[in-house]
Tab-separated table of N, CA, C and O in Angstrom:
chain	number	residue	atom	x	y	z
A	1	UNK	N	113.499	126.989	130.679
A	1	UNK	CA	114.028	126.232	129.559
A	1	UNK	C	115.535	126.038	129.790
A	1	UNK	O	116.293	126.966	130.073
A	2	UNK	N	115.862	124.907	129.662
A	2	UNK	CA	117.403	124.246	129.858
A	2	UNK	C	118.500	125.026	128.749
A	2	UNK	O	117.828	125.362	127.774
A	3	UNK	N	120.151	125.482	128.538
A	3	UNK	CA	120.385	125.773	127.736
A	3	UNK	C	120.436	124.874	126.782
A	3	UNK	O	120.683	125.352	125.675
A	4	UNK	N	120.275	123.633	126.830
A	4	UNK	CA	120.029	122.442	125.623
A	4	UNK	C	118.814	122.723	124.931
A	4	UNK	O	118.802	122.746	123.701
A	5	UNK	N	117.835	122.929	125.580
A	5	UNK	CA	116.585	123.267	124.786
A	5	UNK	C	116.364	124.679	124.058
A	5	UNK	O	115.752	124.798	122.997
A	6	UNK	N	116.928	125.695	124.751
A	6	UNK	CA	117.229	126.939	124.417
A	6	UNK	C	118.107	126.423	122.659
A	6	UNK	O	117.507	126.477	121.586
A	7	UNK	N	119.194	126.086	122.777
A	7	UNK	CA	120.112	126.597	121.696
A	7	UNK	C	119.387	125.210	120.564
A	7	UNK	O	119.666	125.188	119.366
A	8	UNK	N	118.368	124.048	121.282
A	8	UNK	CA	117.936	123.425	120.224
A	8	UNK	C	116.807	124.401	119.242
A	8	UNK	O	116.593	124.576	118.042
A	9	UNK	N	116.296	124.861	120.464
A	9	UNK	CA	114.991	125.990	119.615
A	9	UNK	C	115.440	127.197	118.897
A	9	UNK	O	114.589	127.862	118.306
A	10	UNK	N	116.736	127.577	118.878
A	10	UNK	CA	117.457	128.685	118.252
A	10	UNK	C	118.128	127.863	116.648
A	10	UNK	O	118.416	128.392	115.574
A	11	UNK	N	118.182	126.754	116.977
A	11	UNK	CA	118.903	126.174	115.921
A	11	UNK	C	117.648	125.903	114.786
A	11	UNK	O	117.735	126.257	113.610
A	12	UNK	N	116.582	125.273	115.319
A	12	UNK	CA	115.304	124.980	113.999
A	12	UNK	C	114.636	126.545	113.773
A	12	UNK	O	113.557	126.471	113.184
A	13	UNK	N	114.901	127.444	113.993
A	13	UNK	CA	114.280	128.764	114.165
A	13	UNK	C	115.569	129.268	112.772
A	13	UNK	O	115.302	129.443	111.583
A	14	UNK	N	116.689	129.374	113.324
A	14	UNK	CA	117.302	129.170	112.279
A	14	UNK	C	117.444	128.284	110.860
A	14	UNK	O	117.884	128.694	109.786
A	15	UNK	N	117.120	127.422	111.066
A	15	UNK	CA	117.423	126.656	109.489
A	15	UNK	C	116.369	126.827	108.892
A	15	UNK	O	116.445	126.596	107.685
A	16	UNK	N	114.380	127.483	109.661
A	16	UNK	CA	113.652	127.500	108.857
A	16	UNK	C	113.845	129.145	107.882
A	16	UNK	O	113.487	129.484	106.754
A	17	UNK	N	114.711	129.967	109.188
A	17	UNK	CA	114.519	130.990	108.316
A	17	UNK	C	115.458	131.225	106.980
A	17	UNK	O	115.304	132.125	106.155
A	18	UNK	N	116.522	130.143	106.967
A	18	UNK	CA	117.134	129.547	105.522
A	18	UNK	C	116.075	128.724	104.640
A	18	UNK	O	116.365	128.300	103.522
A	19	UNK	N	114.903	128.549	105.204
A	19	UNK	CA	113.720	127.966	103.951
A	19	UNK	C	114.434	126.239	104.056
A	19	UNK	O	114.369	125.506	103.069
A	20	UNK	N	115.074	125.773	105.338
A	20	UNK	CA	114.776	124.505	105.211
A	20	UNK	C	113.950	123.451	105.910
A	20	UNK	O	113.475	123.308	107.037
A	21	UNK	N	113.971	122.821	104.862
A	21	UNK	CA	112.986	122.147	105.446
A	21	UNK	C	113.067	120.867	106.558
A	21	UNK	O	113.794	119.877	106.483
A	22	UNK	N	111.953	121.259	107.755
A	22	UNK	CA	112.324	120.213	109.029
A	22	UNK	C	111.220	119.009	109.040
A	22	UNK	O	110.018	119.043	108.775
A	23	UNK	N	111.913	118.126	109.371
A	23	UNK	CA	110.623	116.982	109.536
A	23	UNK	C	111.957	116.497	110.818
A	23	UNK	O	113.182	116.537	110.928
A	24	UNK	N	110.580	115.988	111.711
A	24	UNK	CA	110.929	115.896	113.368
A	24	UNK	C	110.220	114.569	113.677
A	24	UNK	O	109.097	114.306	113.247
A	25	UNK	N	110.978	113.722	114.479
A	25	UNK	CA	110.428	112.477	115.340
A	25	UNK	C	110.558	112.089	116.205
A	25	UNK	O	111.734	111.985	116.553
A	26	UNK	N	109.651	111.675	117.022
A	26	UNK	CA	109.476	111.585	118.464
A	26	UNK	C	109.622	109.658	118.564
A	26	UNK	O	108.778	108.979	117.979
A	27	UNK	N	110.537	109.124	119.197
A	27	UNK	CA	109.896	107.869	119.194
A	27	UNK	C	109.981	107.172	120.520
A	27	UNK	O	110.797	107.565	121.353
A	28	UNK	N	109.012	105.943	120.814
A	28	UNK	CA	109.200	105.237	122.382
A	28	UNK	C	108.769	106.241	123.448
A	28	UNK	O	108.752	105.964	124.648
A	29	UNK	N	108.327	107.754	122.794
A	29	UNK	CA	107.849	108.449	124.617
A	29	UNK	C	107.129	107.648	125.272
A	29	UNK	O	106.461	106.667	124.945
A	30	UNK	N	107.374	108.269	126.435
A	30	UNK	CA	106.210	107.796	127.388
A	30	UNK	C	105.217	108.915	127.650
A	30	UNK	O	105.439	109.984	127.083
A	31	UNK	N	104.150	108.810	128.434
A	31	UNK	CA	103.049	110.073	128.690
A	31	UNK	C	103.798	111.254	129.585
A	31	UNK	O	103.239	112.351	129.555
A	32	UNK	N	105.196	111.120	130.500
A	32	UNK	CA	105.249	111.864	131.245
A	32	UNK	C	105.490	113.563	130.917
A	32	UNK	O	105.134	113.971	129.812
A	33	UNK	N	106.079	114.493	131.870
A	33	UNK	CA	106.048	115.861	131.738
A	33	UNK	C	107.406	116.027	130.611
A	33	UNK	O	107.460	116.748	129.614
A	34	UNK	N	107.979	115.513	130.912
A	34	UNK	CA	109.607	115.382	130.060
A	34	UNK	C	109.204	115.042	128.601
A	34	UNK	O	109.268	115.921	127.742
A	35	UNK	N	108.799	113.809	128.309
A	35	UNK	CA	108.523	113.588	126.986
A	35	UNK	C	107.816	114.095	126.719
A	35	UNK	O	108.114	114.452	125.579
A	36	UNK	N	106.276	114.746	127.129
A	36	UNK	CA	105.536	115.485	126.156
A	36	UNK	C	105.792	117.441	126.029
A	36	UNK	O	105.249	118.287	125.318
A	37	UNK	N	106.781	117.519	127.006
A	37	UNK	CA	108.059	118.662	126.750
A	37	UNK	C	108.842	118.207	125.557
A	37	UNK	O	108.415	118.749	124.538
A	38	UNK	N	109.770	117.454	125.357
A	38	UNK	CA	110.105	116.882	123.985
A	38	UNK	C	109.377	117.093	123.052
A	38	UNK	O	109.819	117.948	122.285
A	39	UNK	N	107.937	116.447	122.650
A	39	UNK	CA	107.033	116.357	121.558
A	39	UNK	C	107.038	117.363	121.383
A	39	UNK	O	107.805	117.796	120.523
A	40	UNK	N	106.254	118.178	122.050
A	40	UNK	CA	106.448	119.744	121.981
A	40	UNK	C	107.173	120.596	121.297
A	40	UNK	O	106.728	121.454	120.535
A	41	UNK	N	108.467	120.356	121.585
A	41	UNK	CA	109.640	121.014	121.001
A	41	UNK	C	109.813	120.118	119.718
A	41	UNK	O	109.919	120.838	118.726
A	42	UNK	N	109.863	119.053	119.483
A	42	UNK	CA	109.760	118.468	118.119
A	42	UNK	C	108.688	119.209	117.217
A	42	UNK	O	109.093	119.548	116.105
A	43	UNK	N	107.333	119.517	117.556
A	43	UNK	CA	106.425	119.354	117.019
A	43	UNK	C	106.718	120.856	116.335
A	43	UNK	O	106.493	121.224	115.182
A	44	UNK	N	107.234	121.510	117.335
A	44	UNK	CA	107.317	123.332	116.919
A	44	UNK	C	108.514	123.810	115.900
A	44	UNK	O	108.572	124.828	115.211
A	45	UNK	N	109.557	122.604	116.056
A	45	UNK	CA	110.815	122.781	115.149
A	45	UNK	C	110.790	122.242	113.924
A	45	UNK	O	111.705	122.463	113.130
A	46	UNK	N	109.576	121.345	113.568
A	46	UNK	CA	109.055	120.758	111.993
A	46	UNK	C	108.719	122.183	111.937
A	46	UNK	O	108.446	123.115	112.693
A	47	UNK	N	108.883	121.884	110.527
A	47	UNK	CA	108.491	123.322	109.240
A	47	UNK	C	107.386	123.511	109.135
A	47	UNK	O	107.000	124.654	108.892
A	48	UNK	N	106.273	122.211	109.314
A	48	UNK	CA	105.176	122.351	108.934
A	48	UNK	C	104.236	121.165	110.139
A	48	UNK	O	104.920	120.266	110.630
A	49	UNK	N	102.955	121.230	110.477
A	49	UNK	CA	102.798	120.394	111.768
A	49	UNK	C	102.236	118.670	111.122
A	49	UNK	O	101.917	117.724	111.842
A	50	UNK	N	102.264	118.691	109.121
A	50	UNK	CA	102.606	117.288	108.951
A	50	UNK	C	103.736	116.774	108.695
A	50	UNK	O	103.973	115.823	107.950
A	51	UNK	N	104.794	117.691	109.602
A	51	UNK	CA	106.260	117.157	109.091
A	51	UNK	C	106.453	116.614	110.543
A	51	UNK	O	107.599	116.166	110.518
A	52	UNK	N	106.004	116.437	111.654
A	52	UNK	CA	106.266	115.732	113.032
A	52	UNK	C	105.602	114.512	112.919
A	52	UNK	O	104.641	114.297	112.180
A	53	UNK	N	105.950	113.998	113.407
A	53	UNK	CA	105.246	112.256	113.648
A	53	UNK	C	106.099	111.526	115.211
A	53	UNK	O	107.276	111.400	115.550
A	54	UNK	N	105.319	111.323	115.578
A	54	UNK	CA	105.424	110.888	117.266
A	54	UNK	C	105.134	109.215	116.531
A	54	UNK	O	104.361	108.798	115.668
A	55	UNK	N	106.194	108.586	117.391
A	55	UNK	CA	106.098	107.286	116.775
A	55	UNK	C	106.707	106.572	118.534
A	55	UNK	O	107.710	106.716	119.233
A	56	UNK	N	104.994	105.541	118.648
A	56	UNK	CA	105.495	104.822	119.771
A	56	UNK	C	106.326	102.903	119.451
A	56	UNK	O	106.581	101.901	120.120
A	57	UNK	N	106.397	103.190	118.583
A	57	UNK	CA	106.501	101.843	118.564
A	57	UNK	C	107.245	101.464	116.806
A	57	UNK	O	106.884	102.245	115.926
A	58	UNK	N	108.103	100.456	116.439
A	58	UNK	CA	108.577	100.355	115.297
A	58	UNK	C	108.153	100.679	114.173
A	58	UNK	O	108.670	101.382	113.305
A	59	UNK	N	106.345	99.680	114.234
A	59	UNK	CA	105.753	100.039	113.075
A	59	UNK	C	105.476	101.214	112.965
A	59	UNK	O	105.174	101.431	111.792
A	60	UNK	N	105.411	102.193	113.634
A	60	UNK	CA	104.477	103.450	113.068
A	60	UNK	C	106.013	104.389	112.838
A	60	UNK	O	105.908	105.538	112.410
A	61	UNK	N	107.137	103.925	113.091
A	61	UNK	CA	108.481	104.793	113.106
A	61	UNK	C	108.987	104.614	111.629
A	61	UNK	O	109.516	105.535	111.007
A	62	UNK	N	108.724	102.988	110.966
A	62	UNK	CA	108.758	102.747	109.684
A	62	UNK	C	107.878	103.734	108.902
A	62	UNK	O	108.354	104.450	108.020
A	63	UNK	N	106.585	103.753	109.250
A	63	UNK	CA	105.567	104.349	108.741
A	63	UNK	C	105.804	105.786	108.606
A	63	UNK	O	105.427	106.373	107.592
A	64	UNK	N	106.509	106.500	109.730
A	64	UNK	CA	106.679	107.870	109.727
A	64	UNK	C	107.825	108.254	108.475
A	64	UNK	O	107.693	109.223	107.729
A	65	UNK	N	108.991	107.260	108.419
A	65	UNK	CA	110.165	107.414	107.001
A	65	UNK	C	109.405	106.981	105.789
A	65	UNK	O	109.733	107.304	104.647
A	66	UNK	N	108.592	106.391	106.026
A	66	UNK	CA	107.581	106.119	104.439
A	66	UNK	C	107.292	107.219	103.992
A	66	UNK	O	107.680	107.546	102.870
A	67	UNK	N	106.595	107.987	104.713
A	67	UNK	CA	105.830	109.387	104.329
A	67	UNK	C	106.694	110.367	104.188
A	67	UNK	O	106.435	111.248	103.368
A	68	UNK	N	107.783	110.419	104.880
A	68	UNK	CA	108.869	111.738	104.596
A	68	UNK	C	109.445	110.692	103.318
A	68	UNK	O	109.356	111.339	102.275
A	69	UNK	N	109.801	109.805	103.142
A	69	UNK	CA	110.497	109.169	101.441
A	69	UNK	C	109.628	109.969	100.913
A	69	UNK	O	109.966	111.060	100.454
A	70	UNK	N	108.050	109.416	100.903
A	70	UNK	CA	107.622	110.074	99.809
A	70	UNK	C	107.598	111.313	99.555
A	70	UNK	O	107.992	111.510	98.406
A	71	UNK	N	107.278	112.375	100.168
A	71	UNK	CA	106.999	113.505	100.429
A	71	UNK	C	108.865	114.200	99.605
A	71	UNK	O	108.999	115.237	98.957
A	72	UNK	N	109.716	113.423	99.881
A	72	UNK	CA	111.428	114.167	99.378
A	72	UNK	C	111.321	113.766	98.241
A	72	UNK	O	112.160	114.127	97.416
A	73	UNK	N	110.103	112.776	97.813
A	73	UNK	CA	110.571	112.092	96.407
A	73	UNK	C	109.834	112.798	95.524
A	73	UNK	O	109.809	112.579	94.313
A	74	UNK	N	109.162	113.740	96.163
A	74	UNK	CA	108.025	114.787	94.687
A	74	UNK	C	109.044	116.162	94.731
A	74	UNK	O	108.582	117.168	94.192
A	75	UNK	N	109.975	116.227	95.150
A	75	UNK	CA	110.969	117.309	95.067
A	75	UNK	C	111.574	117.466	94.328
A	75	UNK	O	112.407	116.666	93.903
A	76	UNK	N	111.361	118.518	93.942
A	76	UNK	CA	112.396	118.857	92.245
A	76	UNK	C	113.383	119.754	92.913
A	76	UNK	O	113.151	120.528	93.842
A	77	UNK	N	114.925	119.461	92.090
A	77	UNK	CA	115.947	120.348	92.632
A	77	UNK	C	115.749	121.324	91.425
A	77	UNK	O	115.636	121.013	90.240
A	78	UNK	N	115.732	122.549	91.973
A	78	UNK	CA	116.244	123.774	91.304
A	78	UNK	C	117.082	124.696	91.430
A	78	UNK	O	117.549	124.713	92.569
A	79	UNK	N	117.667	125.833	90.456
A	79	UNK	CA	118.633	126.452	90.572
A	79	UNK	C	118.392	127.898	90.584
A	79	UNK	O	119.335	128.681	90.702
């Protein structure tokens, strides 16, 4: 593991154990070893595994901020 990938996987390891919340996106990969190393690491640093969305192409990248809007918009702030 690269130290870029190292201190990226130390960083979402951290903010979940502050209880925040990650939503992760992958967009334009291609099939190779590199990008689905990426996905990977996207997929493991979401909070939850329907908070990743791999998006090849515009429409489904629109589609992926639709669902996180909605999903921030049933959120109640509390104190």
């Amino acid at each position: 593991m690269t130290a870029v990938n190292a201190r990226f996987t130390a960083l979402c390891t951290a903010m979940k154990q502050q209880d925040i919340k990650i939503y992760a996106i992958t967009f334009q990969l291609n099939n190779s070893t590199a990008a689905n190393n990426a996905r990977t690491m996207f997929r493991n640093c979401a909070t939850h595994p329907d908070y990743y969305f791999d998006s090849p192409n515009g429409n489904e990248l629109r589609q992926a901020f639709r669902q996180i809007g909605d999903s921030l918009a049933n959120l109640m702030i509390s104190r």
